[in-house]
Coordinates of C-alpha atoms in Angstrom, one line a residue:
M1365 CA 12.1 18.4 48.6
D1366 CA 13.6 15.0 47.7
S1367 CA 15.8 14.2 50.6
E1368 CA 13.4 15.7 53.2
T1369 CA 10.3 13.8 52.8
L1370 CA 7.5 15.2 54.9
D1371 CA 4.5 13.3 56.3
D1372 CA 1.3 14.7 57.7
E1373 CA 2.8 14.9 61.2
D1374 CA 5.7 17.0 60.0
L1375 CA 3.4 19.5 58.4
Y1376 CA 1.2 19.5 61.6
L1377 CA 4.3 20.6 63.6
M1378 CA 5.0 23.5 61.2
V1379 CA 3.8 27.1 61.2
N1380 CA 3.3 28.6 57.7
L1381 CA 3.8 32.3 57.6
R1382 CA 2.5 34.5 54.8
P1383 CA 4.2 37.5 53.4
E1384 CA 1.9 39.9 55.4
E1385 CA 3.1 38.2 58.6
T1386 CA 6.8 38.3 57.8
G1387 CA 7.5 41.1 55.3
L1388 CA 9.1 38.6 53.0
P1389 CA 8.3 38.0 49.3
V1390 CA 7.9 34.3 50.0
I1391 CA 6.0 32.0 52.4
V1392 CA 8.1 30.5 55.2
W1393 CA 7.5 27.5 57.4
I1394 CA 9.1 27.0 60.8
S1395 CA 8.7 24.0 63.0
M1396 CA 9.4 22.3 66.3
R1397 CA 12.3 19.8 66.4
G1398 CA 10.1 16.7 66.3
D1399 CA 12.1 13.8 65.0
A1400 CA 14.4 16.0 62.8
R1401 CA 18.0 14.8 62.4
H1402 CA 19.2 18.3 61.6
D1403 CA 19.4 21.6 63.4
V1404 CA 16.9 24.5 63.1
R1405 CA 15.8 25.2 59.5
V1406 CA 13.3 27.4 57.8
K1407 CA 11.5 26.0 54.7
V1408 CA 10.7 28.4 51.9
A1409 CA 7.8 28.3 49.3
R1410 CA 6.9 30.7 46.6
G1411 CA 3.3 31.9 46.7
P1412 CA 0.5 32.0 46.2
R1413 CA 0.5 28.3 47.2
V1414 CA 2.2 27.2 50.4
L1415 CA 3.7 24.1 48.9
P1416 CA 6.0 22.9 47.4
F1417 CA 9.1 24.1 49.3
V1418 CA 11.8 25.5 47.0
A1419 CA 14.5 25.8 49.7
S1420 CA 15.5 24.8 53.2
V1421 CA 17.6 27.5 55.0
S1422 CA 19.7 26.8 58.1
V1423 CA 19.2 29.1 61.1
R1424 CA 22.4 28.2 62.9
P1425 CA 25.3 28.3 63.1
E1426 CA 25.2 30.3 59.8
V1427 CA 22.1 31.3 57.7
E1428 CA 22.6 29.5 54.4
V1429 CA 20.6 27.5 51.8
V1430 CA 21.2 23.9 52.6
Q1431 CA 18.8 22.5 50.0
G1432 CA 17.0 23.9 47.0
A1433 CA 17.6 27.4 45.7
L1434 CA 16.6 31.0 46.2
T1435 CA 17.3 34.1 44.1
P1436 CA 19.9 36.4 45.7
A1437 CA 17.2 38.9 46.5
E1438 CA 15.0 36.2 48.2
F1439 CA 18.0 34.9 50.2
D1440 CA 19.0 38.3 51.4
R1441 CA 15.4 39.0 52.7
V1442 CA 15.0 35.6 54.2
K1443 CA 18.4 35.9 55.9
A1444 CA 17.5 39.3 57.3
W1445 CA 14.2 38.0 58.6
I1446 CA 15.8 34.9 60.2
E1447 CA 18.4 37.2 62.0
L1448 CA 15.6 39.5 63.2
N1449 CA 13.6 36.5 64.5
R1450 CA 16.3 34.0 65.4
D1451 CA 15.3 33.8 69.0
V1452 CA 11.6 33.1 68.3
I1453 CA 12.4 30.5 65.6
I1454 CA 14.8 28.7 68.0
R1455 CA 12.4 28.9 70.9
H1456 CA 9.7 27.3 68.7
W1457 CA 12.1 24.6 67.5
D1458 CA 12.9 23.8 71.1
G1459 CA 9.2 23.7 72.0
D1460 CA 9.3 26.7 74.3
I1461 CA 6.7 28.4 72.2
Q1462 CA 4.3 25.7 71.0
Y1463 CA 1.2 27.4 69.6
S1464 CA 1.1 29.0 66.2
S1465 CA -0.7 32.0 67.5
D1466 CA 2.0 32.6 70.1
V1467 CA 4.7 32.2 67.5
I1468 CA 3.1 34.7 65.1
A1469 CA 2.6 37.2 68.0
A1470 CA 6.3 37.0 68.9
L1471 CA 7.7 37.4 65.4
R1472 CA 8.8 40.8 64.1
L1473 CA 7.9 42.0 60.6
L1474 CA 10.8 42.7 58.3
R1475 CA 10.5 46.2 56.9

């Protein structure tokens, strides 16, 4: 994504989650705050490849696409998943849950 250039360290801090781990039709990435100058966001990629990101979606205060684009159906599902897992996503962002395996274990699958 043009204005959000990522380096290797940024990707290292991110957990990529496949559809079978989320119940979403897309791949999502969540991360710890690191050096981010924005609040909590979820990055979205269309599979089968985990990159490139097609959208960045804010988690708070409102769930909305802040960069890129999703179809209305994709956005509805991503928004529902974020709302279902908001606490875990924020706890990971804040560094309260640091390990990918712990994040994955705490997330709930969207049905």
